[in-house]
GROMACS .gro file of C-alpha atoms in nm:
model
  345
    1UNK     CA    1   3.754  16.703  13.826
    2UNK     CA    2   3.752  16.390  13.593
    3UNK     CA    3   3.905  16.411  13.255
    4UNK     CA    4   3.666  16.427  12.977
    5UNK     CA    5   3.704  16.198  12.701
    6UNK     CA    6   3.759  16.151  12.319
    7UNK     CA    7   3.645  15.842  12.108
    8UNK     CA    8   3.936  15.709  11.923
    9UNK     CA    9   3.714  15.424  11.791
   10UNK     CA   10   3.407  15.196  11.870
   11UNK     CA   11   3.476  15.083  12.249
   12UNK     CA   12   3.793  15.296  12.308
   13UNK     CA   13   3.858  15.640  12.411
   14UNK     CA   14   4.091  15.872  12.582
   15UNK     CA   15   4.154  16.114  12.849
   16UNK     CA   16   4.233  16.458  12.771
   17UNK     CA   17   4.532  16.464  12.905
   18UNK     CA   18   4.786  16.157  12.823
   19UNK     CA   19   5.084  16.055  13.078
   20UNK     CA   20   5.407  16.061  12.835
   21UNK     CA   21   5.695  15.876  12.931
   22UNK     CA   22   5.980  16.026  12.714
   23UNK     CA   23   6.170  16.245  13.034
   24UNK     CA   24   6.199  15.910  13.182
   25UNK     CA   25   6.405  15.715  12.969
   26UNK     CA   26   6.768  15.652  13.011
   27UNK     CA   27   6.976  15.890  12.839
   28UNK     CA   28   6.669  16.199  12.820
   29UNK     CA   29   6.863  16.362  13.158
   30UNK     CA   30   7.132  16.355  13.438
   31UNK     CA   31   6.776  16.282  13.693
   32UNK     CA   32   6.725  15.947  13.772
   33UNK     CA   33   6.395  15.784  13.835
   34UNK     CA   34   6.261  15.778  14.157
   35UNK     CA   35   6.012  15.429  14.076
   36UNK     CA   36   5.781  15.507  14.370
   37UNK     CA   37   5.716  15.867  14.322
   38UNK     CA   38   5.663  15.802  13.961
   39UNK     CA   39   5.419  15.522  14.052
   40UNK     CA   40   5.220  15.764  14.313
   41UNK     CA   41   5.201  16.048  13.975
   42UNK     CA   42   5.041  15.793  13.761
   43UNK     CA   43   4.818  15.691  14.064
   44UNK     CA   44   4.724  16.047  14.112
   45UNK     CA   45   4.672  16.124  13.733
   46UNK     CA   46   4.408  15.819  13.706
   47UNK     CA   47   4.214  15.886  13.982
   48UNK     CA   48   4.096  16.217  13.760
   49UNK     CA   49   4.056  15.982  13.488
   50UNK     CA   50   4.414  16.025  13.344
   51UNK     CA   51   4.462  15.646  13.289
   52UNK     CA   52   4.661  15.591  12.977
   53UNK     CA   53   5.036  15.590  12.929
   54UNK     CA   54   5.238  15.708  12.623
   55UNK     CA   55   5.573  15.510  12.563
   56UNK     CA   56   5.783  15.331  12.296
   57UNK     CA   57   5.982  15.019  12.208
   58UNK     CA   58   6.267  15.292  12.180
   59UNK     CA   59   6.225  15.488  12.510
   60UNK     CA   60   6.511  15.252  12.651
   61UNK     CA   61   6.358  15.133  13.044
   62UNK     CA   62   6.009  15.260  12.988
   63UNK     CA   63   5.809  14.963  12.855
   64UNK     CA   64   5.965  14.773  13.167
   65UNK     CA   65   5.879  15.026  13.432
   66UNK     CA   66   5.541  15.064  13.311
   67UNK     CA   67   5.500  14.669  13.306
   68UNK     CA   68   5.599  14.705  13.704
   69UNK     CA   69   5.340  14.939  13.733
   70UNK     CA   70   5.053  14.744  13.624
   71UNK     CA   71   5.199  14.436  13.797
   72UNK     CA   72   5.195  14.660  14.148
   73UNK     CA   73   4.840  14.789  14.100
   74UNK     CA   74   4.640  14.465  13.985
   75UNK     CA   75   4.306  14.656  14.043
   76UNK     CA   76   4.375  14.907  13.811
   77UNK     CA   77   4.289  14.924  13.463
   78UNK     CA   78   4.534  15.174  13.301
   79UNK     CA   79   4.538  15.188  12.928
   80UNK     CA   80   4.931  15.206  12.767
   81UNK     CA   81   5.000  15.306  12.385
   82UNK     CA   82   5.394  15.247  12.260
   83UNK     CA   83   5.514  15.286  11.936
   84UNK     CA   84   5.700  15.040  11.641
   85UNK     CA   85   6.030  15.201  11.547
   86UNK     CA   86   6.212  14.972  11.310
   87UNK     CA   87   6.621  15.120  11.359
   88UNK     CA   88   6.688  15.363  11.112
   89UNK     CA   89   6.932  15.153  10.993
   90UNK     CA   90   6.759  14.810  10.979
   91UNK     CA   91   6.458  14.931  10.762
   92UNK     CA   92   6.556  14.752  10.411
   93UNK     CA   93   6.537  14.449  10.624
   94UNK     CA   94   6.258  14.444  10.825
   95UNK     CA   95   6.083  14.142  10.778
   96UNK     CA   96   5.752  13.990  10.913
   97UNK     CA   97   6.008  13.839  11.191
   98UNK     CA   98   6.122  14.136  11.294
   99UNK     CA   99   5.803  14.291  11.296
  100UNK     CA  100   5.685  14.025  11.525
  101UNK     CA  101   5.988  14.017  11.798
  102UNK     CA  102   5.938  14.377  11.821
  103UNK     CA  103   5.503  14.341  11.890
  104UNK     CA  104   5.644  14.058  12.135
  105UNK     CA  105   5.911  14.205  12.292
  106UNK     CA  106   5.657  14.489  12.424
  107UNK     CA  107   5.410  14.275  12.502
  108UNK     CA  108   5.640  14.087  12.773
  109UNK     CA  109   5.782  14.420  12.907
  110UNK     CA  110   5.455  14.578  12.959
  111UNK     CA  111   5.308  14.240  13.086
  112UNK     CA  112   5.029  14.248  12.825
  113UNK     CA  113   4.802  14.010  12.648
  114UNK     CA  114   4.727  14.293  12.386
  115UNK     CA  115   4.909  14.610  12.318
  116UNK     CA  116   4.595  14.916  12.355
  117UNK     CA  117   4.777  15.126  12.089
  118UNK     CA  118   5.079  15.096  11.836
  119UNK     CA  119   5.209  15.412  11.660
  120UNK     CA  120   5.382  15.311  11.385
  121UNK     CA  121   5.724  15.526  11.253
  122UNK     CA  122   5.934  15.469  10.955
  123UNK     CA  123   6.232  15.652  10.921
  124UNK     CA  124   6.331  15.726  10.576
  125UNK     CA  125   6.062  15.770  10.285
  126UNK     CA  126   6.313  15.699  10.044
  127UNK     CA  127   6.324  15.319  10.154
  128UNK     CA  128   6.084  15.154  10.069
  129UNK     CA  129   5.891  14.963  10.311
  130UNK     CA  130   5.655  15.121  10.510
  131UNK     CA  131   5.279  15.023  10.339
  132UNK     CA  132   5.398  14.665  10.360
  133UNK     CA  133   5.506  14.690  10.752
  134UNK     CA  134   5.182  14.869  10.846
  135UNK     CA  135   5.044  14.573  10.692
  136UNK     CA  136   5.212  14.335  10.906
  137UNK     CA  137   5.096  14.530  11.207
  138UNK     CA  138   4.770  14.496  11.088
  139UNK     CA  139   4.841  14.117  11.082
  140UNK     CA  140   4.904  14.113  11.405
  141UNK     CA  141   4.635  14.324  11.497
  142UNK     CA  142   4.415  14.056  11.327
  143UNK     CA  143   4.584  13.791  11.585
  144UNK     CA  144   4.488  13.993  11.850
  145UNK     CA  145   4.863  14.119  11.983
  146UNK     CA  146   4.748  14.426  11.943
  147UNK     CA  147   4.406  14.629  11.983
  148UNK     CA  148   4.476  14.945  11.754
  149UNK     CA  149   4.691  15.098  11.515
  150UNK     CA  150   4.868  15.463  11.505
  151UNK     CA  151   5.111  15.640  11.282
  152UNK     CA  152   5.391  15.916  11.511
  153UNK     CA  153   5.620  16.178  11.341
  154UNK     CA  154   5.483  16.055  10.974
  155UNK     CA  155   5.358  16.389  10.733
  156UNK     CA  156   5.029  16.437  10.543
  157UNK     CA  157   5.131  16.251  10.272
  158UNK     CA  158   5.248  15.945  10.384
  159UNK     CA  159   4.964  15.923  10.630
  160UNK     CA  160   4.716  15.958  10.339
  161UNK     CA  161   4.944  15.665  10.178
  162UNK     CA  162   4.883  15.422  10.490
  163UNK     CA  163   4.486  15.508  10.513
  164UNK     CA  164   4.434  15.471  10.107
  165UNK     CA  165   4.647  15.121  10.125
  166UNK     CA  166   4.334  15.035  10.402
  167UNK     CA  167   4.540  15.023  10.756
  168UNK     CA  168   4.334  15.101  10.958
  169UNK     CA  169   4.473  15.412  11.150
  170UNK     CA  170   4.276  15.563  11.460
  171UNK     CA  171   4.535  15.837  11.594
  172UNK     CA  172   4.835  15.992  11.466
  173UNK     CA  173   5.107  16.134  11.750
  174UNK     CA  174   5.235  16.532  11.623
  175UNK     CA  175   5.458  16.769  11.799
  176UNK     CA  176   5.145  17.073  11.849
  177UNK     CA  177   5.193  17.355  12.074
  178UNK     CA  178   5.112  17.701  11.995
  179UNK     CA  179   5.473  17.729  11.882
  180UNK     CA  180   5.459  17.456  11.651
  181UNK     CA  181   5.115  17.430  11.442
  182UNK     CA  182   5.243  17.258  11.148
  183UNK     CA  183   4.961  17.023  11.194
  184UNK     CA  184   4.684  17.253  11.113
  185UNK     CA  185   4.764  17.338  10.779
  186UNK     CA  186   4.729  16.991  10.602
  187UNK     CA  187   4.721  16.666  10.859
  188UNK     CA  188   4.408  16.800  11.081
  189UNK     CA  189   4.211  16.844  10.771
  190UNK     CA  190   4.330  16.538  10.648
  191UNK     CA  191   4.239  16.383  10.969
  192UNK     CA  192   3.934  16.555  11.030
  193UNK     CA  193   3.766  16.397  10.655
  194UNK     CA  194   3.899  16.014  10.771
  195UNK     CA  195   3.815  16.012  11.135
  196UNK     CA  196   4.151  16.039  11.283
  197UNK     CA  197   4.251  16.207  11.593
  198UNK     CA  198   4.589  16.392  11.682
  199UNK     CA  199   4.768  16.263  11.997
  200UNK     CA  200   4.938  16.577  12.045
  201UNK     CA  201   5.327  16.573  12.239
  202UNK     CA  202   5.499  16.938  12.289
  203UNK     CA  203   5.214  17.111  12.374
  204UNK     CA  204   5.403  17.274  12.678
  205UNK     CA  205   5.743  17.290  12.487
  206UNK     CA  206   5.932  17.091  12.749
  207UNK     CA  207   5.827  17.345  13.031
  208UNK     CA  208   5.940  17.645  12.801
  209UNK     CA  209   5.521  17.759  12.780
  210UNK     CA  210   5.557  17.822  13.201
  211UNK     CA  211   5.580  18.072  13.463
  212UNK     CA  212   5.982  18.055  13.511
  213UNK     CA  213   6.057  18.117  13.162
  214UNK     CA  214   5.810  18.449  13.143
  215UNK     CA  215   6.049  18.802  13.138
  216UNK     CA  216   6.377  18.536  13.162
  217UNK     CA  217   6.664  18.625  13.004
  218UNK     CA  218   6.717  18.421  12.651
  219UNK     CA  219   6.912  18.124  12.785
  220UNK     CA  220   7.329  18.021  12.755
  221UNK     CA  221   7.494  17.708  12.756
  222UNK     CA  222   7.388  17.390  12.796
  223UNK     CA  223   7.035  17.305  12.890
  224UNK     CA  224   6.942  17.024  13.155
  225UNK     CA  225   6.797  16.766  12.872
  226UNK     CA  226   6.662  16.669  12.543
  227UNK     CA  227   6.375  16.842  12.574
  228UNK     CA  228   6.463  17.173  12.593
  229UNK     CA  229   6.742  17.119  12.361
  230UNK     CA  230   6.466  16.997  12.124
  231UNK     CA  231   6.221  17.311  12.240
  232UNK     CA  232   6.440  17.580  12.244
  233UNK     CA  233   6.546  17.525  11.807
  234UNK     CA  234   6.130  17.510  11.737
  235UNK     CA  235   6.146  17.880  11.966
  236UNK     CA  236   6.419  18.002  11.709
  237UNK     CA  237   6.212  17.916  11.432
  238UNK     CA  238   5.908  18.063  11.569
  239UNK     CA  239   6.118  18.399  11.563
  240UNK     CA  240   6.312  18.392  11.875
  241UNK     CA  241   6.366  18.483  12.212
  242UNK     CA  242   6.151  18.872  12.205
  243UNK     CA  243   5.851  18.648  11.998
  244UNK     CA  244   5.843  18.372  12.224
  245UNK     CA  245   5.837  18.610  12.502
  246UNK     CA  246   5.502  18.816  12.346
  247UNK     CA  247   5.365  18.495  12.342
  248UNK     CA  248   5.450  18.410  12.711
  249UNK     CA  249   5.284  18.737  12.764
  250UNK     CA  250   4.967  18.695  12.627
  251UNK     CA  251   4.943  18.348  12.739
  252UNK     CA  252   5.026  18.476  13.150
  253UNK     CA  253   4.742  18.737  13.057
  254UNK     CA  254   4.483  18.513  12.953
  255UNK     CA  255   4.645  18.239  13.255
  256UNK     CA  256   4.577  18.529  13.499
  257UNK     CA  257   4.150  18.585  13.433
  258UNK     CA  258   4.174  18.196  13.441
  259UNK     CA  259   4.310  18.134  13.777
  260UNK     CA  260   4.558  17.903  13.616
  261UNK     CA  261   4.921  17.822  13.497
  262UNK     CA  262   5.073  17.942  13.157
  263UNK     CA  263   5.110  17.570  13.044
  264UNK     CA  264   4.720  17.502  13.118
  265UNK     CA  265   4.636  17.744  12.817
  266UNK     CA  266   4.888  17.571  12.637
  267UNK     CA  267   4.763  17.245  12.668
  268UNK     CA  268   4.373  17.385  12.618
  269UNK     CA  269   4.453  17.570  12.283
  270UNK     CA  270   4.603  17.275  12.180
  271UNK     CA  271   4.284  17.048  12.242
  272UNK     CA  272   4.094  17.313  12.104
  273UNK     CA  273   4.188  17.244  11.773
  274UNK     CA  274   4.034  17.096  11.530
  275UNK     CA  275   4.098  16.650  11.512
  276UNK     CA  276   4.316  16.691  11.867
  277UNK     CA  277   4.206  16.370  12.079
  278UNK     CA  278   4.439  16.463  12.349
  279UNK     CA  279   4.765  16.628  12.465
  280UNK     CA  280   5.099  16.382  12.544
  281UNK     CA  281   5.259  16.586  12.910
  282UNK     CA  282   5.547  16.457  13.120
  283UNK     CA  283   5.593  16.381  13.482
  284UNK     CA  284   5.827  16.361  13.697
  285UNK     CA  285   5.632  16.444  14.017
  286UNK     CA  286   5.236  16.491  14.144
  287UNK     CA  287   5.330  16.864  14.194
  288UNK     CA  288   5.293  16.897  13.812
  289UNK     CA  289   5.039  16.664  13.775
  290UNK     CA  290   4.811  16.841  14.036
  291UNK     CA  291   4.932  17.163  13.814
  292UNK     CA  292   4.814  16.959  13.456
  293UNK     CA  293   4.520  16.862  13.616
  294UNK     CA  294   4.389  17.221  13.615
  295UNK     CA  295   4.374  17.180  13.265
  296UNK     CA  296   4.055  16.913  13.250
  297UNK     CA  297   3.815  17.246  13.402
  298UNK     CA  298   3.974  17.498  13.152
  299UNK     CA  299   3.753  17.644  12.931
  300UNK     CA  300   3.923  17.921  12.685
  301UNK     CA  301   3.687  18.177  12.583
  302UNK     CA  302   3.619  18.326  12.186
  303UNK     CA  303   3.803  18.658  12.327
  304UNK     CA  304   4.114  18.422  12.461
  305UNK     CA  305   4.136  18.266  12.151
  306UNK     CA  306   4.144  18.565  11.964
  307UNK     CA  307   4.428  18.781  12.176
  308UNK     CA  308   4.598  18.448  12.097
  309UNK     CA  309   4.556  18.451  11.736
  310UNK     CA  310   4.648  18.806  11.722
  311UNK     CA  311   4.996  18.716  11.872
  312UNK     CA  312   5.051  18.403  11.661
  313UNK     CA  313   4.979  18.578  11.347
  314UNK     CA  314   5.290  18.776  11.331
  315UNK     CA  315   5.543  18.435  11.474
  316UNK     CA  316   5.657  18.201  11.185
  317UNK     CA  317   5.676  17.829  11.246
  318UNK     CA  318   5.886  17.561  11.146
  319UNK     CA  319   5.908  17.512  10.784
  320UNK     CA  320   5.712  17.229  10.607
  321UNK     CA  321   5.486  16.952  10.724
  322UNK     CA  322   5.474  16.778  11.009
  323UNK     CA  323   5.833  16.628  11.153
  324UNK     CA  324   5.999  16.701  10.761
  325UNK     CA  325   6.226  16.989  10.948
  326UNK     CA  326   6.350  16.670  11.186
  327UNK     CA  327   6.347  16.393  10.927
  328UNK     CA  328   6.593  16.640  10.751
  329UNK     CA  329   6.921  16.510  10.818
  330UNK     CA  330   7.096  16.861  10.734
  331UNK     CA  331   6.852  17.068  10.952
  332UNK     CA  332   6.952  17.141  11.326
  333UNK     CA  333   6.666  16.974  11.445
  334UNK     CA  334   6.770  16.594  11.338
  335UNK     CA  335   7.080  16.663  11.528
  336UNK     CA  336   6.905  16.539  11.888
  337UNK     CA  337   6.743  16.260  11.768
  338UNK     CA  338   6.865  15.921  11.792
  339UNK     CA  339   6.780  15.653  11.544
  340UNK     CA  340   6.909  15.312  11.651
  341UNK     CA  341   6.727  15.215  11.983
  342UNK     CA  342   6.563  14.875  11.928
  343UNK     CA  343   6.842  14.709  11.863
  344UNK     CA  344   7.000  14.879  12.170
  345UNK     CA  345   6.709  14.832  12.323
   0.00000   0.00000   0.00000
């Protein structure tokens, strides 16, 4: 089975199903990277038509790795989207310069003459900034560094902001799962009237929405890495452990008349929604990649999506728009995230 795929604009679409490369960079776990079995998951994703990458100027290692992917397959086309993360603390002075190191910078790592996709983040709303960056990008765009532009982890309003101000924005990167559907209530629509598309990362909540976690006892202690750090918070807000197991429930139900895995209903209610281009799933192996590629045949039924609706009805979500709970510096959820990378980097 070939992944089907989505227009993002005239001459460029996407796979379903997106290879994210967060797990993988230094710091995420205690697991190193074994290069050659990552290479062989890739290899195995695009021969079913999974041939773009997700990364980041910020996702210390990854830009480089990918860059010695590409160089080792020279026959293979393989589309790779990163992201422009200004440091948290740098923003009041980033400056057409800085704008342009960063473009460059990624450009060398991922041995590219044009960057496929930039997704554009700005920390703080409160300094101002961001309008006149995107514009910069879109600069560079012009020069042909890079191909298209993206927002990641920006709200309704802001995004609105950046499309009104004329950048022209194909994609926007969410956190979306059937935990977390913050997105549907204002940036979908918003997307949906402009001709945007959600490039949607969480949809499996780290490996939470799986078989090992169904009937398991709510977990203790410390968790192997960022991701289900990150995961298990959005499960407290989505009522806790007994919801989040109802959910698993229904989802292993509707997993069962499919033949399939819990997380391939995840990631197909999450690309049934309305504006979704494609989900954003890590690997660190082709065991789960054969498993994600079960996905691409899925086909969720009007009766699946309703014993799903039923469920989510009565389980809260995160409060507010899209990534203000995390942009929060009080709230729990800003306490995992790490804001200084580039310059690290």
């Amino acid at each position: 089975m070939s992944a089907a795929r989505r227009t993002l604009a005239d001459g460029y679409s996407v796979p379903e199903v997106i290879a994210g490369a967060w797990q993988l960079s230094e710091g995420h776990s205690s697991r190193g990277v074994d290069r050659e079995a990552q290479f062989a998951t890739w290899d195995l994703l695009a021969d079913h038509g999974c041939d773009t990458l997700d990364c980041a100027d910020i996702y210390t290692g990854v830009e480089a790795l990918i860059g010695e992917y590409r160089a080792a397959r020279p026959g293979r086309r393989v589309q790779v989207h990163t992201k422009f993360v200004p440091d948290r603390d740098a923003l009041a002075q980033v400056d057409r310069a800085y704008v342009t190191r960063i473009i460059d910078r990624s450009l060398s790592r991922l041995r590219a003459d044009t960057l496929d996709l930039v997704q554009f983040h700005w920390w703080r709303y409160d300094i101002p900034g961001m309008v006149e960056v995107a514009g910069m990008l879109t600069d560079l765009q012009r020069a042909g560094k890079i191909r298209h532009l993206a927002l990641t982890n920006t709200n309704t309003e802001r995004t609105r902001e950046l499309l009104d101000a004329g950048v022209p924005l194909v994609a926007t990167q969410v956190q979306y799962s059937v935990l977390d559907r913050r997105p549907a209530a204002q940036l979908a629509p918003l997307s949906v009237s402009r001709g945007m598309h959600l490039l949607c990362y969480g949809s499996v909540a780290g490996g939470f929405l799986g078989e090992a976690w169904r009937g398991a006892e709510e977990p203790t202690g410390e968790l192997e890495n960022r991701s289900l750090i990150k995961y298990r918070l959005v499960i407290d807000d989505c009522g806790g452990w007994r919801a989040f197991q109802r959910l698993l429930e229904a989802l292993g139900d509707i997993a069962s008349r499919h033949g399939v895995g819990i997380a391939n209903v995840a990631q197909r209610w999450v690309l049934d929604q309305p504006a979704v281009g494609a989900v954003i799933v890590g690997f660190r192996g082709e065991a789960s990649a054969r498993r994600t590629v079960q996905t691409l045949s899925l086909a969720l039924s009007p009766e699946d999506h309703a014993q799903l609706a039923e469920v989510l009805r009565a389980m809260p979500m995160p409060d507010g728009d899209v990534y203000d709970a995390e942009r929060d510096p009080q709230s729990v959820h800003a306490g995992i995230i790490r804001y200084n990378l580039n310059t690290a980097s």
